[in-house]
């Protein structure tokens, strides 16, 4: 075994997006592409103390969602880590760790940080996407300062430091060695399951299943399967077969592991059938997202956050109440109403889980959520799919109410925020950028403008000043806020790998119970027309409608 120094050429496209660096597998498989990014990351981490050897004696956590290229990437990262001074790596067995599990392991074992190999909800396989991101010692996604430093480093990188040690056996639990670095292959589920036991009343949940409660959890052939099987079926006694598509596959068996009403149609069909189980849920590629359903009923992520906030004290882990809540800007304002009623601080952040990190670390919030099927809490620093499933199971167990009853009684009390997101995918980048630029330029003329019965009370480009470290994030999305509580928001996705995706978020508020059970898209047609009038999406893109409406 020896450590080698190998010259390398710069890649200019390694700027991390909303959540790490995501590219087509073919891009990642170019010689030195992955190596360069990891080397740049290790250089930046080493430079975080004056010795320029900050990783000496430190432990990193490593694992991914099992998608194509996961295993090869693990071996490569171990060789780079060993050559760059890392003392110890905790590696999920088989190279597997869900994103929430990485966060849990970093925190429980006080690791220096962790590397997550995932492109999350993006499709996998040789023609799909791959991704990598770094999580810091708090267990959360690296902040923008760090990701920008890594990007800057990738642009000046000249050499790689790499061990030529043989591959380790990543399927064997226990200790192995790469150079002087110890690799401990760990059970991917154990730490995470221990954390769930601390938060939820497992006896209550066991009792529910004993009495015949049924559920269907679709793990979408992604990394959530082993966690859901071990906890729901193994520990809590849910009937065998409750977790479907439970084995992580390199190409997700062709499924698109993005749990929403479009990609989780099979689950929706089961939940709409005559013999539907009591509860349904799905998780995404790396098991940090969740989708929650009752019989014949889909819960929007925004409503999910609002209900969790309203009922949190029913859950042992939150019985003493919440410190505050946070939602990303495009997420509906449903949770704001609950926070106001409970007297809780409520924060509005840019899209990206990393923006919740400071608020959680500073003890300003306990629950966070996003419209993109993400909810989580201070138990880790990532959103958490299975946690959300356990939370909703617990709500049903503690109240004896069905999912639909819980949500509709919530609307009666707080009103309903009708909500949808329209995605226009695969737009030419120049067209998308021009559309956003023109919208920004038009903001002064939109302020105060009337559209039918509604008037724009605020037209702006969302900017966020972090209340903890005062860092400022600008250009986070164009917002039209109306005088009746409706909102129209435009932003470009930061997670796609092909062209640009325009996201259009539409929301209106309804406090009249008579009108709280109408079809969502129909209810929001008028706002969609306003968006079209203002942005000319169809004319500019040549698309006749959104590619996905959730
Ligand atoms: C990531 C981020 C989320 C964000 C979502 C969508 O989720 O962690 O915070 O809401 O992408 O981002 P965008 O609208 O920019 O595509 P994940 O599950 O992909 O890691």
Coordinates of C-alpha atoms and ligand atoms in Angstrom, one line a residue:
X1 CA 0.0 0.0 0.0
X2 CA 1.3 3.5 -0.8
X3 CA -0.1 7.0 -1.1
X4 CA 0.3 8.4 -4.5
X5 CA 0.1 12.0 -5.8
X6 CA -1.5 12.1 -9.2
X7 CA -1.8 15.2 -11.5
X8 CA -5.4 16.1 -12.5
X9 CA -7.2 18.5 -14.7
X10 CA -9.9 20.9 -13.5
X11 CA -13.6 20.4 -14.2
X12 CA -15.4 23.7 -14.3
X13 CA -18.9 22.4 -13.5
X14 CA -18.6 21.2 -9.9
X15 CA -20.7 23.8 -8.1
X16 CA -23.1 22.1 -5.7
X17 CA -26.8 22.9 -6.1
X18 CA -29.7 22.9 -3.7
X19 CA -28.4 19.7 -2.1
X20 CA -24.9 18.7 -3.2
X21 CA -23.3 17.9 -6.6
X22 CA -25.7 16.0 -8.8
X23 CA -24.9 15.0 -12.4
X24 CA -25.6 12.2 -14.8
X25 CA -23.8 9.0 -13.9
X26 CA -21.8 9.3 -17.2
X27 CA -20.4 12.7 -16.0
X28 CA -19.4 11.2 -12.6
X29 CA -17.7 8.3 -14.3
X30 CA -15.3 10.4 -16.3
X31 CA -11.8 9.8 -15.1
X32 CA -11.1 11.9 -12.0
X33 CA -14.5 13.6 -11.9
X34 CA -15.5 12.1 -8.5
X35 CA -12.0 12.1 -7.3
X36 CA -11.5 15.8 -8.0
X37 CA -14.6 16.8 -6.1
X38 CA -13.8 14.7 -3.1
X39 CA -10.1 15.9 -3.1
X40 CA -11.3 19.5 -3.2
X41 CA -13.7 18.7 -0.3
X42 CA -10.9 17.1 1.7
X43 CA -8.6 20.0 1.0
X44 CA -11.2 22.5 2.2
X45 CA -11.9 20.4 5.3
X46 CA -8.2 20.0 6.1
X47 CA -7.8 23.8 5.7
X48 CA -10.4 24.4 8.4
X49 CA -7.7 24.7 11.0
X50 CA -4.4 26.4 11.0
X51 CA -2.4 23.2 10.8
X52 CA -4.0 22.5 7.4
X53 CA -4.5 19.0 8.7
X54 CA -7.9 19.3 10.4
X55 CA -8.8 15.7 9.4
X56 CA -6.0 14.2 11.3
X57 CA -7.5 11.9 14.0
X58 CA -11.0 12.6 12.8
X59 CA -13.9 10.3 11.9
X60 CA -16.1 10.6 8.8
X61 CA -19.3 8.8 8.1
X62 CA -19.8 7.4 4.6
X63 CA -22.8 5.8 2.9
X64 CA -25.3 6.2 0.1
X65 CA -28.7 5.2 -1.3
X66 CA -27.3 2.2 -3.2
X67 CA -27.8 3.6 -6.6
X68 CA -25.6 2.7 -9.6
X69 CA -22.0 3.8 -9.0
X70 CA -22.5 3.9 -5.2
X71 CA -20.1 1.0 -4.6
X72 CA -17.4 2.2 -6.9
X73 CA -17.6 5.6 -5.4
X74 CA -17.3 4.2 -1.8
X75 CA -14.0 2.4 -2.7
X76 CA -12.6 5.5 -4.3
X77 CA -13.6 7.8 -1.4
X78 CA -11.9 5.5 1.1
X79 CA -8.7 5.7 -0.9
X80 CA -8.8 9.4 -1.0
X81 CA -9.8 9.8 2.7
X82 CA -6.9 7.5 3.7
X83 CA -4.4 9.6 1.7
X84 CA -5.7 12.9 3.1
X85 CA -5.3 12.2 6.8
X86 CA -8.7 10.8 7.9
X87 CA -8.3 8.5 10.9
X88 CA -11.5 6.6 10.7
X89 CA -14.5 6.0 8.5
X90 CA -17.8 4.6 9.6
X91 CA -19.2 3.0 6.5
X92 CA -22.7 1.7 6.2
X93 CA -22.7 -2.1 5.3
X94 CA -22.9 -2.5 1.6
X95 CA -22.2 1.2 1.2
X96 CA -25.7 1.8 2.3
X97 CA -26.9 4.6 4.6
X98 CA -30.0 6.7 4.2
X99 CA -29.5 10.4 4.4
X100 CA -31.3 10.6 7.7
X101 CA -29.2 7.7 9.0
X102 CA -25.9 9.5 8.0
X103 CA -27.1 12.5 10.0
X104 CA -28.0 10.3 13.0
X105 CA -24.7 8.5 12.9
X106 CA -22.7 11.7 12.7
X107 CA -24.5 13.1 15.7
X108 CA -24.6 10.0 17.9
X109 CA -21.0 9.1 17.3
X110 CA -19.8 12.7 17.3
X111 CA -18.1 12.3 13.9
X112 CA -16.3 15.2 12.2
X113 CA -18.8 15.0 9.3
X114 CA -20.1 12.6 6.6
X115 CA -20.3 12.0 2.9
X116 CA -23.7 11.1 1.5
X117 CA -23.7 9.4 -1.9
X118 CA -27.1 10.2 -3.4
X119 CA -29.0 12.1 -6.0
X120 CA -32.0 11.8 -3.8
X121 CA -35.3 11.7 -5.7
X122 CA -33.6 11.8 -9.1
X123 CA -33.8 8.6 -11.2
X124 CA -30.8 6.1 -10.9
X125 CA -29.1 3.5 -13.1
X126 CA -26.4 3.8 -15.7
X127 CA -28.4 6.5 -17.5
X128 CA -29.7 8.1 -14.3
X129 CA -28.2 10.5 -11.9
X130 CA -25.5 10.3 -9.2
X131 CA -24.7 12.7 -6.4
X132 CA -22.5 13.5 -3.5
X133 CA -22.8 15.9 -0.6
X134 CA -21.0 16.7 2.6
X135 CA -22.7 16.9 6.0
X136 CA -21.0 18.7 8.8
X137 CA -20.5 17.8 12.4
X138 CA -24.0 18.9 13.3
X139 CA -25.2 16.2 11.0
X140 CA -26.6 18.7 8.5
X141 CA -25.9 19.6 4.9
X142 CA -22.8 21.9 4.5
X143 CA -23.7 25.5 4.5
X144 CA -23.2 27.7 1.4
X145 CA -19.8 29.1 2.6
X146 CA -18.4 25.6 2.6
X147 CA -20.0 24.4 -0.6
X148 CA -18.7 27.6 -2.4
X149 CA -15.2 27.0 -0.9
X150 CA -15.2 23.5 -2.3
X151 CA -16.4 24.8 -5.7
X152 CA -13.6 27.4 -5.7
X153 CA -11.1 24.6 -4.9
X154 CA -12.3 22.4 -7.7
X155 CA -11.4 25.2 -10.1
X156 CA -7.7 25.3 -9.1
X157 CA -7.1 21.7 -8.3
X158 CA -3.9 20.2 -9.7
X159 CA -3.4 16.9 -7.9
X160 CA -5.0 14.0 -6.2
X161 CA -3.7 12.2 -3.1
X162 CA -4.8 8.6 -3.3
X163 CA -4.0 5.3 -1.7
X164 CA -3.4 2.3 -4.0
X165 CA -4.6 0.0 -1.3
X166 CA -6.9 -2.9 -2.4
X167 CA -10.7 -2.5 -2.1
X168 CA -12.2 -3.3 1.2
X169 CA -15.0 -5.8 1.7
X170 CA -17.9 -3.4 2.3
X171 CA -20.4 -6.2 3.0
X172 CA -18.6 -7.5 6.1
X173 CA -19.4 -5.8 9.4
X174 CA -16.4 -4.9 11.6
X175 CA -13.0 -3.3 11.3
X176 CA -10.7 -3.1 8.2
X177 CA -7.8 -1.0 7.3
X178 CA -6.9 1.3 4.4
X179 CA -3.3 2.6 5.0
X180 CA -3.4 4.0 8.5
X181 CA -7.1 4.7 8.3
X182 CA -9.5 2.4 10.1
X183 CA -12.8 1.5 8.3
X184 CA -15.6 0.3 10.5
X185 CA -18.4 -1.3 8.5
X186 CA -21.5 -0.6 10.6
X187 CA -25.1 -1.8 10.6
X188 CA -26.9 1.0 8.6
X189 CA -30.1 0.7 10.6
X190 CA -29.0 0.4 14.3
X191 CA -28.2 4.0 15.3
X192 CA -31.2 5.3 13.4
X193 CA -33.6 2.8 15.0
X194 CA -32.3 3.6 18.5
X195 CA -33.1 7.3 17.8
X196 CA -36.6 6.4 16.7
X197 CA -37.2 4.4 19.9
X198 CA -36.3 7.6 21.9
X199 CA -38.8 9.7 20.1
X200 CA -41.9 7.5 19.6
X201 CA -44.0 5.3 21.8
X202 CA -43.2 2.0 20.3
X203 CA -45.6 0.2 22.6
X204 CA -48.5 2.3 21.3
X205 CA -47.5 1.5 17.8
X206 CA -47.2 -2.2 18.5
X207 CA -50.6 -2.2 20.1
X208 CA -52.1 -0.6 16.9
X209 CA -50.7 -3.4 14.7
X210 CA -51.8 -6.0 17.3
X211 CA -55.3 -4.8 16.9
X212 CA -55.2 -5.1 13.2
X213 CA -54.1 -1.7 11.9
X214 CA -52.8 -2.0 8.3
X215 CA -50.4 0.1 6.3
X216 CA -48.6 0.1 3.0
X217 CA -45.2 1.7 2.8
X218 CA -43.7 2.0 -0.7
X219 CA -39.9 2.3 -0.4
X220 CA -39.6 2.6 -4.2
X221 CA -36.7 0.1 -4.4
X222 CA -34.6 2.6 -2.7
X223 CA -32.7 2.9 0.5
X224 CA -35.7 3.3 2.9
X225 CA -36.6 -0.3 2.5
X226 CA -34.2 -1.9 5.0
X227 CA -35.1 0.8 7.6
X228 CA -38.8 0.5 7.1
X229 CA -38.7 -3.4 7.2
X230 CA -36.6 -3.5 10.3
X231 CA -38.6 -1.0 12.3
X232 CA -42.2 -1.3 11.0
X233 CA -42.3 -5.0 10.3
X234 CA -39.5 -6.3 12.5
X235 CA -39.9 -4.2 15.7
X236 CA -43.4 -2.9 15.6
X237 CA -45.1 -6.0 14.2
X238 CA -46.7 -4.6 11.1
X239 CA -47.9 -7.4 8.9
X240 CA -45.1 -8.9 6.7
X241 CA -45.4 -7.4 3.3
X242 CA -46.5 -4.0 4.6
X243 CA -43.3 -2.5 3.2
X244 CA -43.2 -3.0 -0.6
X245 CA -40.4 -2.4 -3.1
X246 CA -38.2 -2.8 0.0
X247 CA -34.9 -3.8 -1.5
X248 CA -32.6 -1.0 -2.6
X249 CA -31.8 -1.6 -6.3
X250 CA -29.1 0.2 -8.3
X251 CA -31.7 1.5 -10.8
X252 CA -34.6 1.6 -8.4
X253 CA -36.1 -1.2 -10.6
X254 CA -37.0 1.5 -13.1
X255 CA -39.1 3.5 -10.6
X256 CA -38.7 7.2 -10.2
X257 CA -38.1 7.4 -6.4
X258 CA -39.7 10.8 -6.0
X259 CA -42.8 10.2 -3.9
X260 CA -45.6 12.5 -5.2
X261 CA -48.9 11.8 -6.8
X262 CA -47.4 11.3 -10.2
X263 CA -44.6 8.9 -9.4
X264 CA -46.4 7.0 -6.6
X265 CA -49.4 6.1 -8.7
X266 CA -49.2 2.5 -7.7
X267 CA -49.5 3.4 -4.0
X268 CA -52.3 5.8 -4.7
X269 CA -54.2 3.1 -6.6
X270 CA -53.8 0.8 -3.5
X271 CA -55.0 3.5 -1.2
X272 CA -58.1 4.1 -3.4
X273 CA -59.0 0.4 -3.7
X274 CA -61.9 -1.0 -1.8
X275 CA -59.6 -3.0 0.5
X276 CA -57.2 -0.2 1.1
X277 CA -55.0 -0.3 4.2
X278 CA -55.6 2.3 6.9
X279 CA -52.5 4.2 6.1
X280 CA -50.1 4.6 3.1
X281 CA -46.7 6.3 2.7
X282 CA -43.8 6.4 0.4
X283 CA -40.1 7.6 0.7
X284 CA -37.7 8.8 -1.9
X285 CA -34.3 7.5 -3.1
X286 CA -32.4 8.4 0.0
X287 CA -35.4 8.1 2.4
X288 CA -35.4 11.7 3.5
X289 CA -38.7 12.6 1.8
X290 CA -42.1 11.3 2.7
X291 CA -45.5 11.2 1.2
X292 CA -48.5 10.4 3.5
X293 CA -51.9 9.1 2.5
X294 CA -55.1 7.9 4.1
X295 CA -57.8 5.8 2.4
X296 CA -58.6 7.7 -0.8
X297 CA -56.8 10.8 0.6
X298 CA -53.4 12.4 -0.1
X299 CA -51.9 14.8 2.4
X300 CA -49.9 17.7 1.0
X301 CA -46.5 18.1 2.5
X302 CA -47.5 21.7 3.6
X303 CA -50.5 20.4 5.5
X304 CA -48.4 17.6 7.0
X305 CA -46.1 20.1 8.6
X306 CA -49.1 22.1 9.9
X307 CA -50.7 19.0 11.4
X308 CA -47.5 17.8 13.0
X309 CA -47.1 21.2 14.6
X310 CA -50.6 21.3 15.9
X311 CA -50.4 17.8 17.4
X312 CA -46.7 17.5 18.3
X313 CA -47.2 17.2 22.0
X314 CA -49.0 13.9 21.5
X315 CA -45.6 12.4 20.6
X316 CA -43.2 11.6 23.5
X317 CA -40.2 13.2 21.8
X318 CA -42.1 16.5 21.6
X319 CA -44.3 16.3 24.7
X320 CA -42.8 19.4 26.2
X321 CA -43.8 21.5 23.2
X322 CA -42.0 23.0 20.3
X323 CA -39.4 25.8 20.3
X324 CA -40.6 27.1 17.0
X325 CA -41.2 26.0 13.4
X326 CA -39.7 26.7 10.0
X327 CA -40.8 26.2 6.4
X328 CA -39.2 27.0 3.1
X329 CA -40.6 30.0 1.3
X330 CA -42.6 28.2 -1.4
X331 CA -44.2 25.9 1.3
X332 CA -47.8 26.9 2.0
X333 CA -48.5 29.1 4.9
X334 CA -50.7 26.5 6.6
X335 CA -48.1 26.0 9.4
X336 CA -47.9 29.8 10.0
X337 CA -51.6 29.7 11.1
X338 CA -50.9 27.0 13.6
X339 CA -47.7 28.7 14.9
X340 CA -49.7 31.9 15.4
X341 CA -52.4 30.1 17.3
X342 CA -49.9 28.3 19.5
X343 CA -47.7 31.4 20.0
X344 CA -44.7 29.8 18.3
X345 CA -42.0 31.5 16.4
X346 CA -42.3 30.7 12.7
X347 CA -39.4 31.1 10.2
X348 CA -39.5 31.3 6.4
X349 CA -36.3 30.2 4.8
X350 CA -35.1 29.7 1.2
X351 CA -35.5 26.3 -0.4
X352 CA -32.9 23.8 0.8
X353 CA -32.7 21.9 4.1
X354 CA -29.3 23.4 4.8
X355 CA -31.1 26.7 5.7
X356 CA -32.8 25.0 8.7
X357 CA -29.5 24.0 10.2
X358 CA -28.6 27.2 12.1
X359 CA -32.2 27.6 13.4
X360 CA -32.1 24.0 14.7
X361 CA -28.6 24.3 16.2
X362 CA -29.5 27.6 17.9
X363 CA -32.6 26.0 19.5
X364 CA -34.9 28.4 17.7
X365 CA -37.0 25.7 16.0
X366 CA -38.0 22.0 16.6
X367 CA -40.0 21.1 13.4
X368 CA -39.2 22.1 9.8
X369 CA -40.8 21.2 6.5
X370 CA -40.9 21.8 2.8
X371 CA -43.4 21.5 0.1
X372 CA -41.1 19.1 -1.7
X373 CA -42.2 16.2 0.5
X374 CA -39.8 16.9 3.3
X375 CA -40.5 17.1 7.0
X376 CA -38.1 16.7 9.9
X377 CA -37.2 17.8 13.4
X378 CA -34.3 18.7 15.7
X379 CA -33.6 14.9 16.2
X380 CA -31.2 15.1 13.2
X381 CA -30.3 17.8 10.7
X382 CA -31.9 16.3 7.6
X383 CA -35.5 15.7 6.7
X384 CA -36.6 12.3 7.5
X385 CA -39.0 10.0 5.6
X386 CA -39.5 7.2 8.1
X387 CA -39.6 9.6 11.1
X388 CA -42.5 11.3 9.3
X389 CA -44.2 7.9 8.8
X390 CA -43.8 7.1 12.5
X391 CA -45.1 10.5 13.4
X392 CA -48.3 10.1 11.4
X393 CA -48.8 6.5 12.7
X394 CA -48.4 7.9 16.2
X395 CA -51.0 10.7 15.5
X396 CA -53.5 8.1 14.4
X397 CA -52.7 5.9 17.4
X398 CA -52.9 8.7 19.9
X399 CA -56.1 10.3 18.5
X400 CA -57.9 7.2 17.1
X401 CA -58.6 9.3 14.1
X402 CA -58.0 8.4 10.4
X403 CA -55.7 10.5 8.2
X404 CA -58.6 12.1 6.5
X405 CA -60.4 12.9 9.7
X406 CA -57.2 14.5 11.1
X407 CA -56.7 16.7 8.1
X408 CA -60.3 17.7 7.5
X409 CA -60.8 18.6 11.1
X410 CA -57.6 20.7 10.9
X411 CA -59.0 22.6 8.0
X412 CA -62.2 23.3 9.9
X413 CA -60.2 24.8 12.7
X414 CA -57.5 26.7 10.7
X415 CA -58.9 27.0 7.2
X416 CA -57.4 25.2 4.2
X417 CA -54.4 26.4 2.2
X418 CA -55.1 25.0 -1.3
X419 CA -51.8 24.3 -2.8
X420 CA -50.1 22.9 -5.9
X421 CA -46.7 23.0 -7.6
X422 CA -46.4 22.9 -11.4
X423 CA -43.1 21.8 -12.8
X424 CA -42.0 22.7 -16.3
X425 CA -39.1 20.4 -16.8
X426 CA -36.3 20.3 -19.4
X427 CA -36.6 23.9 -20.5
X428 CA -33.6 25.4 -22.3
X429 CA -31.4 27.1 -19.6
X430 CA -31.4 30.4 -21.5
X431 CA -35.2 30.4 -21.8
X432 CA -35.6 29.8 -18.1
X433 CA -33.1 32.4 -17.1
X434 CA -34.6 35.0 -19.4
X435 CA -38.1 34.2 -18.0
X436 CA -36.9 34.8 -14.5
X437 CA -34.9 37.9 -15.4
X438 CA -38.0 39.4 -17.1
X439 CA -40.1 38.6 -14.1
X440 CA -37.6 40.3 -11.8
X441 CA -37.6 43.3 -14.0
X442 CA -41.4 43.5 -14.0
X443 CA -41.6 43.4 -10.2
X444 CA -42.2 47.2 -9.8
X445 CA -45.1 47.1 -12.2
X446 CA -46.7 44.1 -10.5
X447 CA -46.7 45.7 -7.1
X448 CA -50.3 46.8 -6.4
X449 CA -51.7 45.4 -9.6
X450 CA -55.2 43.9 -9.6
X451 CA -56.0 40.5 -11.1
X452 CA -59.7 39.9 -11.0
X453 CA -60.8 40.2 -7.3
X454 CA -57.2 40.0 -6.1
X455 CA -54.5 42.6 -5.7
X456 CA -50.8 42.1 -5.4
X457 CA -49.8 43.3 -1.9
X458 CA -46.2 42.3 -2.3
X459 CA -44.1 41.6 -5.4
X460 CA -40.5 40.7 -4.6
X461 CA -37.5 38.4 -5.1
X462 CA -37.2 36.6 -1.9
X463 CA -34.1 37.3 0.1
X464 CA -33.2 35.7 3.5
X465 CA -31.1 37.0 6.3
X466 CA -30.2 34.1 8.6
X467 CA -31.2 35.2 12.0
X468 CA -28.4 33.3 13.6
X469 CA -25.3 34.2 11.6
X470 CA -26.7 37.2 9.6
X471 CA -25.6 35.6 6.2
X472 CA -27.7 36.8 3.3
X473 CA -29.1 34.7 0.5
X474 CA -30.6 36.6 -2.4
X475 CA -32.6 35.8 -5.5
X476 CA -34.5 32.9 -3.9
X477 CA -37.6 33.1 -6.0
X478 CA -40.1 35.7 -7.3
X479 CA -43.1 36.1 -5.1
X480 CA -46.5 37.6 -5.7
X481 CA -48.4 37.8 -2.5
X482 CA -52.1 38.8 -2.8
X483 CA -54.3 40.6 -0.4
X484 CA -56.5 37.5 0.2
X485 CA -53.6 35.3 1.3
X486 CA -53.1 33.8 -2.1
X487 CA -49.5 33.4 -3.4
X488 CA -47.9 32.8 -6.8
X489 CA -44.2 31.9 -6.7
X490 CA -41.7 31.3 -9.5
X491 CA -38.2 29.8 -9.0
X492 CA -35.8 27.5 -10.8
X493 CA -35.0 24.1 -9.3
X494 CA -31.5 23.6 -8.0
X495 CA -31.6 19.8 -8.1
X496 CA -32.1 18.9 -11.8
X497 CA -29.4 17.6 -14.1
X498 CA -30.9 18.3 -17.5
X499 CA -31.8 21.8 -18.8
X500 CA -33.7 23.9 -16.3
X501 CA -36.9 23.2 -14.3
X502 CA -39.2 26.0 -13.6
X503 CA -41.3 25.5 -10.5
X504 CA -44.5 27.4 -10.2
X505 CA -46.1 27.3 -6.7
X506 CA -49.8 28.3 -6.4
X507 CA -51.7 28.7 -3.1
X508 CA -55.0 30.2 -2.0
X509 CA -56.7 30.3 1.4
X510 CA -60.2 29.1 2.1
X511 CA -61.8 29.5 5.5
X512 CA -65.3 28.6 4.5
X513 CA -66.0 24.9 5.4
X514 CA -68.4 24.6 2.5
X515 CA -65.6 25.2 0.0
X516 CA -62.8 23.2 1.7
X517 CA -63.2 19.9 -0.2
X518 CA -62.9 21.0 -3.8
X519 CA -60.5 19.6 -6.4
X520 CA -57.2 21.4 -5.9
X521 CA -56.3 22.1 -9.6
X522 CA -59.7 23.5 -10.3
X523 CA -59.6 25.7 -7.3
X524 CA -56.2 27.1 -8.4
X525 CA -57.0 27.6 -12.1
X526 CA -57.4 31.3 -11.8
X527 CA -54.0 31.7 -10.1
X528 CA -52.4 29.5 -12.8
X529 CA -53.9 31.9 -15.3
X530 CA -52.4 34.9 -13.5
X531 CA -49.0 33.2 -13.5
X532 CA -49.3 32.6 -17.3
X533 CA -50.3 36.1 -17.9
X534 CA -47.4 37.5 -15.9
X535 CA -44.7 35.1 -17.1
X536 CA -45.8 33.8 -20.5
X537 CA -44.5 30.3 -19.6
X538 CA -46.3 28.5 -22.4
X539 CA -45.3 30.9 -25.2
X540 CA -41.6 31.0 -24.0
X541 CA -41.2 27.3 -23.5
X542 CA -43.6 26.0 -26.2
X543 CA -45.0 23.7 -23.5
X544 CA -48.8 23.4 -23.3
X545 CA -48.8 22.8 -19.6
X546 CA -46.6 21.6 -16.7
X547 CA -44.9 18.3 -17.0
X548 CA -45.7 17.5 -13.4
X549 CA -48.5 19.0 -11.2
X550 CA -48.5 17.8 -7.6
Ligands
LIG1 C1 -33.6 18.9 -2.1 C2 -33.4 19.8 -0.9 C3 -34.7 20.3 -0.4 C4 -35.4 21.0 -1.6 C5 -35.6 20.0 -2.7 C6 -36.1 20.7 -4.0 O1 -34.3 17.7 -1.6 O2 -32.8 19.2 0.2 O3 -34.5 21.2 0.6 O4 -36.7 21.4 -1.2 O5 -34.3 19.5 -3.1 O6 -35.2 21.6 -4.4 P1 -35.3 22.3 -5.8 O7 -36.7 22.9 -5.8 O8 -34.2 23.3 -5.9 O9 -35.2 21.2 -6.9 P2 -33.7 16.3 -1.9 O10 -34.7 15.4 -1.3 O11 -33.6 16.2 -3.4 O12 -32.3 16.3 -1.2

